[in-house]
Amino acid sequence: MEKQEQERFRDSIGTVTSEGKRSWVYPKKPDGILYKYRKWVSYFLLIFLFVSPFIKLNGNQFLMFNVLERRFNIFGDIFWPQDFYLFVLMMLIGVVFVVLFTVAFGRIFCGWICPQTIFMEMVFRRIEYWIEGDRGKQIRLDKQNWNAEKIRKKASKWFIFFIISFLIANVFLAYLIGSDRLLLYIQEGPLAHISTLISLLIFTGVFYFVFAWFREQVCVIACPYGRLQGVLLDTKSIVVAYDHKRGEKEKGRAKFKKNEDREASGKGDCIDCLQCVQVCPTGIDIRNGTQLECVNCTACIDACNNIMDAVDLPRGLIRYASEENIEKRKKFKFTPRIKGYAAVLFILVSVLTGMLFLRSDVEANILRLPGQLYEHKENNIISNVYTYKLINKTSKDYENVQFKLMSHKGSIRTVKGSSILVPANGLAEGTLFIEINKAALETEKDKLKIAVYDGENLIETTGTTFLGPRSYN
Ligand code: SF4
Ligand code: SF4
């Protein structure tokens, strides 16, 4: 029965009342060394996020994800739809990386790196503390009737939230359509690009809704990664955990009394001050054990450490620890599962590195024109017609591109003339003829190797097939 009582917290989520209504969370402002570190990490990530689309490397936007035109820039390198396999591989590496980290270190990603947490806790929440004050003041403000003070505070907060949401939407647009185009649109004025403005306002509305109202619900009920915790975590995963052995001891947690001998009394080190609960942005009590709602933000570690300092007990009652570490005092070990994920990650990264090195600056595709047979010409010459596509993945023009046969003696003639211009970050397409003497053919379908030169420089090699007559005698 007592056990059932203890497990009751699992029947509901802390942010919803028994009537199914939203229970608003007013987390106390965190304070401590981990919060300080998290602030520095968030400054770095926010600067990275806001600046990346405006940095150019080799003339290309540093990061761009133009899904509409299927062009992606990663660290200044342009990836075309033809490079999609690399993109998929990168995504796979990202997933395995996050899974590996989750198995070993729980939801460390959520607390330290996730954009939702960074924006919520390090931007919007801090503005809220600045305008409305800490937890107690926020609760009082929400309870009080609308007066000049409440209108001023709420209106200024909502206005700043809207401006920041609008800024975030603009940055996302810079990732999507490119910062040059975004700046051009701004110069030309919003009325010249009404559809873009409408999309921008829709995204602003979504961000505003998430950060002003939906908040921790994203992590608690919407985020699929959060739902995965049940299968990824095990008793060896390091998570933010309450040391219940130390906190409860034989007689359980109890309020702190001055000058008492806590050790001799058998009471646990938890003085039931509820600071860890009040500081939690997802409204849970970490003393109930690992819960799906916990985003590992470490605010409760800082809060509890401050209390431990105040009552002169050792820090670390709430800390980064695994269940085994708490139950059996076992140190962190690399489990076979972690080693397995690490091996998969290593293989994927090696494959990706190899592929990136093999990736050429220019990609050439030569395909036989569908439905066309070969043609007999004078002097025993067989001719096949092809379409070619040259993709320039660099930011410089290739002005004098030519094809040369490598595998056979023969000639290549492009319809557009002897040399082709392939513009920077662009492509050139056209038709070409390959002519080979019948005597040089070995089968009715020879494989050809073709070199692509820019002037004297070999920039790519490619292949295609060449049809010829069945008999060669
Ligand atoms: S902050 Fe520490 S001492 Fe206070 S209730 Fe939480 S675990 Fe117990
Ligand atoms: S339980 Fe602690 S670490 Fe988890 S979300 Fe709440 S405050 Fe953050």
CSV table of C-alpha atoms and ligand atoms in Angstrom, one decimal:
chain,number,residue,atom,x,y,z
A,1,MET,CA,0.0,0.0,0.0
A,2,GLU,CA,2.8,2.4,1.0
A,3,LYS,CA,4.6,1.4,-2.2
A,4,GLN,CA,1.5,2.2,-4.2
A,5,GLU,CA,1.4,5.6,-2.5
A,6,GLN,CA,5.0,6.2,-3.3
A,7,GLU,CA,4.4,5.4,-7.0
A,8,ARG,CA,1.4,7.6,-7.3
A,9,PHE,CA,3.4,10.4,-8.9
A,10,ARG,CA,3.6,8.2,-12.0
A,11,ASP,CA,-0.2,8.4,-12.6
A,12,SER,CA,-0.1,12.0,-13.7
A,13,ILE,CA,2.2,14.6,-15.0
A,14,GLY,CA,3.2,17.5,-12.8
A,15,THR,CA,2.0,20.2,-15.2
A,16,VAL,CA,-1.6,19.0,-15.5
A,17,THR,CA,-4.1,19.2,-12.7
A,18,SER,CA,-6.5,16.3,-11.7
A,19,GLU,CA,-9.2,18.1,-13.7
A,20,GLY,CA,-7.0,18.0,-16.8
A,21,LYS,CA,-6.2,21.7,-16.7
A,22,ARG,CA,-2.7,23.2,-17.1
A,23,SER,CA,-0.8,23.6,-13.9
A,24,TRP,CA,1.5,26.5,-14.5
A,25,VAL,CA,5.1,25.9,-13.4
A,26,TYR,CA,6.8,28.8,-11.7
A,27,PRO,CA,10.4,27.6,-11.4
A,28,LYS,CA,12.6,29.4,-8.9
A,29,LYS,CA,15.6,31.2,-10.6
A,30,PRO,CA,18.5,28.7,-10.6
A,31,ASP,CA,21.7,29.7,-9.0
A,32,GLY,CA,25.0,27.7,-8.8
A,33,ILE,CA,28.1,26.6,-10.6
A,34,LEU,CA,26.3,24.3,-13.1
A,35,TYR,CA,23.9,27.1,-14.0
A,36,LYS,CA,26.9,29.3,-14.6
A,37,TYR,CA,28.4,26.8,-16.9
A,38,ARG,CA,25.1,26.2,-18.7
A,39,LYS,CA,24.9,30.0,-19.3
A,40,TRP,CA,28.3,30.0,-20.9
A,41,VAL,CA,27.4,27.0,-23.1
A,42,SER,CA,24.2,28.7,-24.1
A,43,TYR,CA,25.9,32.0,-25.0
A,44,PHE,CA,28.2,30.1,-27.3
A,45,LEU,CA,25.4,28.1,-28.9
A,46,LEU,CA,23.2,31.2,-29.3
A,47,ILE,CA,26.0,33.1,-31.0
A,48,PHE,CA,26.7,30.1,-33.2
A,49,LEU,CA,23.0,29.8,-34.2
A,50,PHE,CA,22.5,33.5,-34.9
A,51,VAL,CA,25.8,34.1,-36.7
A,52,SER,CA,26.2,31.0,-38.7
A,53,PRO,CA,23.9,31.9,-41.6
A,54,PHE,CA,25.6,35.3,-42.0
A,55,ILE,CA,29.2,33.9,-42.1
A,56,LYS,CA,30.7,33.1,-45.5
A,57,LEU,CA,33.4,30.5,-46.1
A,58,ASN,CA,34.9,30.2,-49.6
A,59,GLY,CA,32.2,32.6,-50.7
A,60,ASN,CA,29.4,30.2,-49.5
A,61,GLN,CA,27.1,30.6,-46.5
A,62,PHE,CA,28.6,28.7,-43.6
A,63,LEU,CA,25.3,26.8,-42.8
A,64,MET,CA,22.3,26.7,-45.0
A,65,PHE,CA,19.4,24.2,-45.3
A,66,ASN,CA,17.5,25.3,-48.4
A,67,VAL,CA,15.1,22.4,-48.6
A,68,LEU,CA,12.9,24.3,-51.1
A,69,GLU,CA,15.7,24.4,-53.7
A,70,ARG,CA,17.4,21.3,-52.3
A,71,ARG,CA,20.7,23.0,-51.6
A,72,PHE,CA,22.6,22.5,-48.4
A,73,ASN,CA,25.7,24.2,-47.1
A,74,ILE,CA,27.5,22.6,-44.3
A,75,PHE,CA,30.6,24.4,-43.0
A,76,GLY,CA,30.8,26.3,-46.2
A,77,ASP,CA,30.7,23.3,-48.4
A,78,ILE,CA,27.8,23.0,-50.9
A,79,PHE,CA,25.9,19.7,-50.9
A,80,TRP,CA,23.6,19.0,-53.9
A,81,PRO,CA,20.8,16.6,-54.1
A,82,GLN,CA,23.4,14.2,-55.7
A,83,ASP,CA,25.2,14.3,-52.3
A,84,PHE,CA,22.1,13.3,-50.5
A,85,TYR,CA,23.7,10.0,-49.4
A,86,LEU,CA,26.3,12.1,-47.5
A,87,PHE,CA,23.6,14.1,-45.8
A,88,VAL,CA,21.7,10.9,-44.8
A,89,LEU,CA,25.0,9.6,-43.4
A,90,MET,CA,25.5,12.8,-41.4
A,91,MET,CA,22.0,12.5,-40.0
A,92,LEU,CA,22.6,8.9,-39.1
A,93,ILE,CA,25.9,9.9,-37.3
A,94,GLY,CA,23.9,12.6,-35.4
A,95,VAL,CA,21.3,10.1,-34.3
A,96,VAL,CA,23.9,7.4,-33.2
A,97,PHE,CA,25.9,10.2,-31.4
A,98,VAL,CA,22.8,11.3,-29.5
A,99,VAL,CA,21.8,7.7,-28.7
A,100,LEU,CA,25.3,6.9,-27.5
A,101,PHE,CA,25.3,9.9,-25.3
A,102,THR,CA,21.9,9.1,-24.0
A,103,VAL,CA,22.9,5.5,-23.1
A,104,ALA,CA,26.0,6.8,-21.3
A,105,PHE,CA,24.9,10.1,-19.9
A,106,GLY,CA,21.1,10.3,-20.1
A,107,ARG,CA,19.4,13.4,-21.4
A,108,ILE,CA,22.5,15.5,-21.1
A,109,PHE,CA,21.7,16.8,-24.6
A,110,CYS,CA,18.3,18.2,-23.4
A,111,GLY,CA,19.8,20.1,-20.5
A,112,TRP,CA,22.8,21.6,-22.2
A,113,ILE,CA,22.4,21.7,-25.9
A,114,CYS,CA,18.7,21.4,-27.0
A,115,PRO,CA,17.5,24.7,-28.6
A,116,GLN,CA,14.2,24.4,-26.8
A,117,THR,CA,15.9,24.3,-23.4
A,118,ILE,CA,18.4,27.0,-24.3
A,119,PHE,CA,15.8,29.4,-25.6
A,120,MET,CA,13.3,28.6,-22.8
A,121,GLU,CA,15.6,28.7,-19.8
A,122,MET,CA,18.4,31.0,-21.0
A,123,VAL,CA,16.5,33.6,-23.0
A,124,PHE,CA,12.7,33.7,-22.4
A,125,ARG,CA,12.7,32.6,-18.7
A,126,ARG,CA,15.5,35.1,-17.9
A,127,ILE,CA,13.5,37.9,-19.4
A,128,GLU,CA,10.6,36.8,-17.3
A,129,TYR,CA,12.7,36.9,-14.1
A,130,TRP,CA,14.0,40.3,-15.1
A,131,ILE,CA,10.5,41.8,-15.7
A,132,GLU,CA,8.3,39.9,-13.2
A,133,GLY,CA,10.8,38.8,-10.6
A,134,ASP,CA,11.5,35.4,-9.1
A,135,ARG,CA,9.0,32.6,-8.5
A,136,GLY,CA,7.1,34.2,-5.5
A,137,LYS,CA,6.7,37.5,-7.3
A,138,GLN,CA,5.5,35.8,-10.5
A,139,ILE,CA,2.8,33.8,-8.5
A,140,ARG,CA,1.7,37.0,-6.8
A,141,LEU,CA,1.5,38.9,-10.1
A,142,ASP,CA,-0.6,36.2,-11.7
A,143,LYS,CA,-3.0,36.1,-8.8
A,144,GLN,CA,-3.4,39.8,-8.4
A,145,ASN,CA,-6.1,41.7,-10.3
A,146,TRP,CA,-5.3,43.6,-13.5
A,147,ASN,CA,-3.8,47.0,-12.5
A,148,ALA,CA,-1.3,49.4,-14.0
A,149,GLU,CA,1.7,47.4,-12.7
A,150,LYS,CA,0.4,44.0,-14.0
A,151,ILE,CA,-0.5,45.5,-17.4
A,152,ARG,CA,2.9,47.2,-17.7
A,153,LYS,CA,4.8,44.0,-16.8
A,154,LYS,CA,2.8,41.6,-18.8
A,155,ALA,CA,2.6,43.8,-21.9
A,156,SER,CA,6.3,44.5,-21.9
A,157,LYS,CA,7.1,40.8,-21.4
A,158,TRP,CA,4.8,39.7,-24.2
A,159,PHE,CA,6.1,42.5,-26.5
A,160,ILE,CA,9.7,41.4,-25.9
A,161,PHE,CA,8.8,37.8,-26.4
A,162,PHE,CA,7.2,38.7,-29.7
A,163,ILE,CA,10.2,40.6,-30.9
A,164,ILE,CA,12.6,37.7,-30.0
A,165,SER,CA,10.2,35.2,-31.6
A,166,PHE,CA,10.3,37.4,-34.8
A,167,LEU,CA,14.1,37.5,-34.6
A,168,ILE,CA,14.3,33.7,-34.3
A,169,ALA,CA,11.9,33.3,-37.2
A,170,ASN,CA,14.2,35.6,-39.3
A,171,VAL,CA,17.3,33.6,-38.4
A,172,PHE,CA,15.5,30.3,-39.4
A,173,LEU,CA,14.5,31.9,-42.7
A,174,ALA,CA,18.2,32.8,-43.2
A,175,TYR,CA,19.0,29.1,-42.8
A,176,LEU,CA,16.2,28.2,-45.2
A,177,ILE,CA,16.5,30.7,-48.1
A,178,GLY,CA,20.0,32.0,-47.5
A,179,SER,CA,21.0,35.2,-45.6
A,180,ASP,CA,21.8,37.1,-48.8
A,181,ARG,CA,18.3,36.7,-50.0
A,182,LEU,CA,16.8,37.5,-46.6
A,183,LEU,CA,18.8,40.8,-46.5
A,184,LEU,CA,17.7,41.6,-50.0
A,185,TYR,CA,14.1,41.0,-49.1
A,186,ILE,CA,14.5,43.3,-46.1
A,187,GLN,CA,16.0,46.0,-48.3
A,188,GLU,CA,13.2,45.7,-50.8
A,189,GLY,CA,10.6,45.9,-48.1
A,190,PRO,CA,8.1,43.3,-46.7
A,191,LEU,CA,5.3,44.4,-49.1
A,192,ALA,CA,7.4,43.2,-52.1
A,193,HIS,CA,7.5,39.7,-50.6
A,194,ILE,CA,4.1,39.3,-49.0
A,195,SER,CA,4.1,35.5,-49.0
A,196,THR,CA,7.5,35.4,-47.2
A,197,LEU,CA,6.2,37.9,-44.7
A,198,ILE,CA,3.2,35.7,-44.0
A,199,SER,CA,5.3,32.6,-43.5
A,200,LEU,CA,7.6,34.6,-41.2
A,201,LEU,CA,4.7,35.7,-39.1
A,202,ILE,CA,3.3,32.2,-38.9
A,203,PHE,CA,6.7,31.0,-37.6
A,204,THR,CA,6.9,33.9,-35.2
A,205,GLY,CA,3.5,32.8,-33.9
A,206,VAL,CA,4.7,29.2,-33.5
A,207,PHE,CA,7.8,30.3,-31.5
A,208,TYR,CA,5.8,32.8,-29.4
A,209,PHE,CA,3.2,30.1,-28.6
A,210,VAL,CA,5.9,27.6,-27.6
A,211,PHE,CA,8.0,29.9,-25.5
A,212,ALA,CA,5.2,32.1,-24.0
A,213,TRP,CA,2.7,29.4,-23.3
A,214,PHE,CA,3.5,25.8,-24.3
A,215,ARG,CA,6.9,25.8,-22.7
A,216,GLU,CA,8.0,22.6,-20.8
A,217,GLN,CA,5.0,20.8,-22.4
A,218,VAL,CA,7.3,20.4,-25.5
A,219,CYS,CA,9.7,18.3,-23.4
A,220,VAL,CA,7.1,16.5,-21.3
A,221,ILE,CA,4.5,15.5,-23.9
A,222,ALA,CA,5.6,16.5,-27.4
A,223,CYS,CA,9.3,15.6,-27.8
A,224,PRO,CA,9.8,12.1,-29.3
A,225,TYR,CA,13.4,12.0,-28.0
A,226,GLY,CA,12.0,12.4,-24.5
A,227,ARG,CA,9.8,9.4,-25.1
A,228,LEU,CA,12.8,7.3,-26.1
A,229,GLN,CA,14.3,7.5,-22.7
A,230,GLY,CA,12.5,4.5,-21.5
A,231,VAL,CA,14.4,2.3,-23.9
A,232,LEU,CA,17.7,4.1,-23.9
A,233,LEU,CA,18.4,4.5,-20.3
A,234,ASP,CA,19.5,1.6,-18.1
A,235,THR,CA,20.8,1.3,-14.5
A,236,LYS,CA,24.3,2.3,-15.6
A,237,SER,CA,23.3,5.5,-17.4
A,238,ILE,CA,24.5,8.7,-15.7
A,239,VAL,CA,21.5,10.9,-15.1
A,240,VAL,CA,20.6,13.7,-12.7
A,241,ALA,CA,19.7,11.6,-9.7
A,242,TYR,CA,18.7,11.9,-6.0
A,243,ASP,CA,20.9,9.8,-3.8
A,244,HIS,CA,17.9,8.2,-1.9
A,245,LYS,CA,20.2,6.1,0.2
A,246,ARG,CA,21.8,9.1,1.7
A,247,GLY,CA,18.8,11.3,1.5
A,248,GLU,CA,16.4,9.0,3.3
A,249,LYS,CA,18.6,6.7,5.5
A,250,GLU,CA,16.6,4.6,8.0
A,251,LYS,CA,14.2,7.3,9.2
A,252,GLY,CA,13.5,9.1,6.0
A,253,ARG,CA,13.8,12.8,5.1
A,254,ALA,CA,13.0,15.3,7.8
A,255,LYS,CA,13.1,19.1,8.4
A,256,PHE,CA,16.4,20.5,9.6
A,257,LYS,CA,16.7,21.4,13.2
A,258,LYS,CA,19.5,23.6,14.4
A,259,ASN,CA,22.3,21.8,16.4
A,260,GLU,CA,20.8,18.3,16.0
A,261,ASP,CA,23.1,15.4,15.4
A,262,ARG,CA,21.6,14.3,12.1
A,263,GLU,CA,24.0,11.3,11.8
A,264,ALA,CA,23.1,9.8,15.1
A,265,SER,CA,19.3,10.5,14.7
A,266,GLY,CA,19.1,8.1,11.7
A,267,LYS,CA,17.4,10.8,9.6
A,268,GLY,CA,18.3,11.2,6.0
A,269,ASP,CA,20.4,14.1,4.7
A,270,CYS,CA,17.4,15.5,2.8
A,271,ILE,CA,15.9,18.3,4.9
A,272,ASP,CA,12.7,18.3,2.8
A,273,CYS,CA,13.2,22.0,2.0
A,274,LEU,CA,11.6,21.5,-1.5
A,275,GLN,CA,14.1,23.7,-3.2
A,276,CYS,CA,14.8,21.1,-5.8
A,277,VAL,CA,11.1,20.9,-6.6
A,278,GLN,CA,10.6,24.6,-6.7
A,279,VAL,CA,13.5,25.2,-9.1
A,280,CYS,CA,12.5,22.4,-11.5
A,281,PRO,CA,11.3,23.8,-14.9
A,282,THR,CA,9.2,20.7,-15.6
A,283,GLY,CA,7.5,20.7,-12.2
A,284,ILE,CA,8.7,17.3,-10.9
A,285,ASP,CA,10.2,16.1,-7.7
A,286,ILE,CA,13.5,14.4,-8.6
A,287,ARG,CA,13.3,12.6,-5.2
A,288,ASN,CA,10.7,10.3,-6.8
A,289,GLY,CA,13.5,8.9,-9.0
A,290,THR,CA,14.3,9.2,-12.7
A,291,GLN,CA,11.3,10.4,-14.6
A,292,LEU,CA,10.6,11.0,-18.3
A,293,GLU,CA,9.8,14.7,-17.6
A,294,CYS,CA,13.3,15.4,-16.3
A,295,VAL,CA,15.4,17.2,-18.9
A,296,ASN,CA,18.6,17.0,-16.9
A,297,CYS,CA,18.8,20.7,-16.6
A,298,THR,CA,20.8,20.4,-13.3
A,299,ALA,CA,18.9,23.2,-11.6
A,300,CYS,CA,18.0,20.9,-8.8
A,301,ILE,CA,21.7,19.9,-8.3
A,302,ASP,CA,22.6,23.6,-7.8
A,303,ALA,CA,19.6,24.2,-5.5
A,304,CYS,CA,20.4,21.2,-3.3
A,305,ASN,CA,24.1,21.9,-3.2
A,306,ASN,CA,23.3,25.4,-1.9
A,307,ILE,CA,21.1,23.9,0.8
A,308,MET,CA,23.7,21.4,1.7
A,309,ASP,CA,26.2,24.2,2.1
A,310,ALA,CA,23.8,26.1,4.3
A,311,VAL,CA,23.2,23.2,6.7
A,312,ASP,CA,26.8,22.1,6.6
A,313,LEU,CA,26.2,18.7,5.0
A,314,PRO,CA,28.3,17.3,2.1
A,315,ARG,CA,27.3,18.4,-1.4
A,316,GLY,CA,26.0,15.9,-4.0
A,317,LEU,CA,22.8,14.7,-2.5
A,318,ILE,CA,21.4,15.3,-6.0
A,319,ARG,CA,24.1,14.8,-8.6
A,320,TYR,CA,25.0,13.2,-11.9
A,321,ALA,CA,25.0,9.5,-11.0
A,322,SER,CA,23.7,6.1,-12.2
A,323,GLU,CA,21.2,3.9,-10.4
A,324,GLU,CA,24.0,1.4,-9.8
A,325,ASN,CA,26.3,4.2,-8.5
A,326,ILE,CA,23.7,5.1,-5.9
A,327,GLU,CA,22.4,1.6,-5.0
A,328,LYS,CA,25.7,-0.3,-5.0
A,329,ARG,CA,28.3,2.6,-5.0
A,330,LYS,CA,29.6,1.3,-8.3
A,331,LYS,CA,31.7,3.6,-10.4
A,332,PHE,CA,30.8,4.4,-14.0
A,333,LYS,CA,31.9,1.7,-16.5
A,334,PHE,CA,31.7,1.4,-20.2
A,335,THR,CA,29.1,-1.2,-20.8
A,336,PRO,CA,29.0,-3.5,-23.9
A,337,ARG,CA,26.0,-1.4,-25.1
A,338,ILE,CA,28.1,1.8,-25.0
A,339,LYS,CA,31.0,0.1,-26.7
A,340,GLY,CA,28.7,-1.3,-29.4
A,341,TYR,CA,27.3,2.2,-30.1
A,342,ALA,CA,30.8,3.7,-30.0
A,343,ALA,CA,32.0,1.1,-32.6
A,344,VAL,CA,29.0,1.9,-34.9
A,345,LEU,CA,29.7,5.6,-34.5
A,346,PHE,CA,33.4,5.1,-35.3
A,347,ILE,CA,32.6,3.1,-38.5
A,348,LEU,CA,30.0,5.7,-39.7
A,349,VAL,CA,32.4,8.6,-39.1
A,350,SER,CA,35.2,6.8,-40.9
A,351,VAL,CA,32.9,6.0,-43.9
A,352,LEU,CA,31.8,9.7,-44.0
A,353,THR,CA,35.4,11.0,-43.8
A,354,GLY,CA,36.4,8.7,-46.7
A,355,MET,CA,33.4,9.8,-48.7
A,356,LEU,CA,34.0,13.5,-48.1
A,357,PHE,CA,37.6,13.0,-49.3
A,358,LEU,CA,36.5,11.2,-52.4
A,359,ARG,CA,33.9,13.8,-53.2
A,360,SER,CA,35.0,15.8,-56.2
A,361,ASP,CA,34.5,19.5,-56.8
A,362,VAL,CA,32.7,18.8,-60.1
A,363,GLU,CA,30.3,16.0,-60.7
A,364,ALA,CA,29.7,14.8,-64.2
A,365,ASN,CA,26.9,12.6,-65.4
A,366,ILE,CA,26.7,11.3,-69.0
A,367,LEU,CA,23.7,9.3,-70.0
A,368,ARG,CA,22.7,7.9,-73.4
A,369,LEU,CA,19.7,9.6,-74.9
A,370,PRO,CA,16.8,7.2,-74.1
A,371,GLY,CA,15.4,5.3,-77.1
A,372,GLN,CA,18.3,6.2,-79.4
A,373,LEU,CA,20.3,3.5,-81.2
A,374,TYR,CA,23.9,4.0,-82.4
A,375,GLU,CA,24.5,5.5,-85.9
A,376,HIS,CA,26.8,4.2,-88.6
A,377,LYS,CA,28.9,7.0,-90.2
A,378,GLU,CA,31.5,7.1,-92.9
A,379,ASN,CA,34.9,5.3,-92.4
A,380,ASN,CA,33.5,2.7,-90.1
A,381,ILE,CA,32.7,5.2,-87.4
A,382,ILE,CA,29.9,4.4,-84.9
A,383,SER,CA,28.2,7.4,-83.1
A,384,ASN,CA,26.1,7.5,-80.0
A,385,VAL,CA,24.2,10.5,-78.7
A,386,TYR,CA,24.2,11.5,-74.9
A,387,THR,CA,23.0,14.1,-72.5
A,388,TYR,CA,25.5,15.4,-70.0
A,389,LYS,CA,25.1,17.3,-66.7
A,390,LEU,CA,28.0,19.0,-65.0
A,391,ILE,CA,27.6,20.2,-61.5
A,392,ASN,CA,30.0,22.7,-60.1
A,393,LYS,CA,30.1,22.4,-56.2
A,394,THR,CA,32.7,25.2,-55.8
A,395,SER,CA,32.4,29.0,-55.7
A,396,LYS,CA,34.6,29.5,-58.8
A,397,ASP,CA,33.6,29.3,-62.5
A,398,TYR,CA,35.1,26.5,-64.6
A,399,GLU,CA,35.3,28.3,-68.0
A,400,ASN,CA,37.0,25.8,-70.3
A,401,VAL,CA,35.6,22.4,-69.6
A,402,GLN,CA,36.1,19.6,-72.1
A,403,PHE,CA,35.5,15.8,-72.3
A,404,LYS,CA,38.1,13.4,-73.4
A,405,LEU,CA,37.8,9.6,-74.0
A,406,MET,CA,40.2,7.6,-71.7
A,407,SER,CA,39.2,4.0,-72.4
A,408,HIS,CA,38.9,4.1,-76.2
A,409,LYS,CA,40.4,5.9,-79.2
A,410,GLY,CA,37.7,8.2,-80.5
A,411,SER,CA,36.2,11.7,-80.2
A,412,ILE,CA,33.7,13.6,-78.1
A,413,ARG,CA,31.8,16.4,-79.7
A,414,THR,CA,29.5,18.7,-77.7
A,415,VAL,CA,26.7,20.5,-79.5
A,416,LYS,CA,27.4,23.8,-77.7
A,417,GLY,CA,31.0,24.0,-78.9
A,418,SER,CA,34.4,22.7,-77.8
A,419,SER,CA,34.5,24.1,-74.3
A,420,ILE,CA,31.8,24.5,-71.7
A,421,LEU,CA,31.3,27.1,-69.0
A,422,VAL,CA,30.2,25.6,-65.7
A,423,PRO,CA,29.3,28.5,-63.4
A,424,ALA,CA,30.2,28.6,-59.7
A,425,ASN,CA,27.6,26.7,-57.6
A,426,GLY,CA,25.7,26.0,-60.8
A,427,LEU,CA,25.4,23.5,-63.5
A,428,ALA,CA,25.7,23.0,-67.2
A,429,GLU,CA,23.7,20.6,-69.3
A,430,GLY,CA,23.7,19.7,-73.0
A,431,THR,CA,24.0,17.1,-75.7
A,432,LEU,CA,27.2,15.4,-76.9
A,433,PHE,CA,28.2,12.8,-79.5
A,434,ILE,CA,30.8,10.1,-78.9
A,435,GLU,CA,32.3,8.6,-82.1
A,436,ILE,CA,34.5,5.5,-82.1
A,437,ASN,CA,35.8,3.4,-84.9
A,438,LYS,CA,34.0,0.1,-85.1
A,439,ALA,CA,37.4,-1.7,-84.9
A,440,ALA,CA,38.1,-0.3,-81.5
A,441,LEU,CA,34.9,-1.8,-80.0
A,442,GLU,CA,35.0,-5.1,-78.1
A,443,THR,CA,31.4,-5.8,-77.5
A,444,GLU,CA,28.0,-4.4,-78.5
A,445,LYS,CA,27.9,-2.5,-75.3
A,446,ASP,CA,31.3,-1.2,-74.3
A,447,LYS,CA,32.0,0.6,-71.1
A,448,LEU,CA,33.6,4.0,-71.6
A,449,LYS,CA,35.8,5.9,-69.2
A,450,ILE,CA,35.6,9.7,-69.8
A,451,ALA,CA,37.8,12.4,-68.4
A,452,VAL,CA,36.6,15.9,-67.6
A,453,TYR,CA,39.2,18.6,-68.0
A,454,ASP,CA,39.2,22.3,-67.2
A,455,GLY,CA,41.9,23.5,-69.5
A,456,GLU,CA,44.8,21.2,-68.7
A,457,ASN,CA,43.5,20.1,-65.3
A,458,LEU,CA,41.7,16.8,-64.9
A,459,ILE,CA,38.8,17.6,-62.6
A,460,GLU,CA,36.6,14.5,-62.8
A,461,THR,CA,36.3,11.1,-64.4
A,462,THR,CA,33.1,9.4,-65.2
A,463,GLY,CA,31.7,6.5,-67.2
A,464,THR,CA,28.9,5.6,-69.6
A,465,THR,CA,28.1,2.8,-72.1
A,466,PHE,CA,28.5,2.8,-75.8
A,467,LEU,CA,26.3,0.8,-78.2
A,468,GLY,CA,27.7,-0.8,-81.3
A,469,PRO,CA,26.8,-3.5,-83.8
A,470,ARG,CA,26.7,-7.1,-82.7
A,471,SER,CA,29.4,-8.4,-85.0
A,472,TYR,CA,32.8,-6.8,-85.3
A,473,ASN,CA,34.4,-8.8,-88.1
B,1,SF4,S1,16.9,20.4,-2.2
B,1,SF4,FE1,18.0,18.7,-1.4
B,1,SF4,S2,17.5,18.8,0.8
B,1,SF4,FE2,16.0,20.1,-0.2
B,1,SF4,S3,14.3,18.8,-0.5
B,1,SF4,FE3,15.6,18.7,-2.3
B,1,SF4,S4,16.9,16.9,-2.0
B,1,SF4,FE4,16.0,17.5,-0.1
B,2,SF4,S1,14.5,17.2,-11.9
B,2,SF4,FE1,16.2,18.5,-11.8
B,2,SF4,S2,17.4,18.1,-13.6
B,2,SF4,FE2,15.4,17.3,-13.9
B,2,SF4,S3,14.3,18.9,-15.0
B,2,SF4,FE3,13.9,19.1,-12.8
B,2,SF4,S4,15.4,20.5,-12.1
B,2,SF4,FE4,16.0,19.9,-14.1
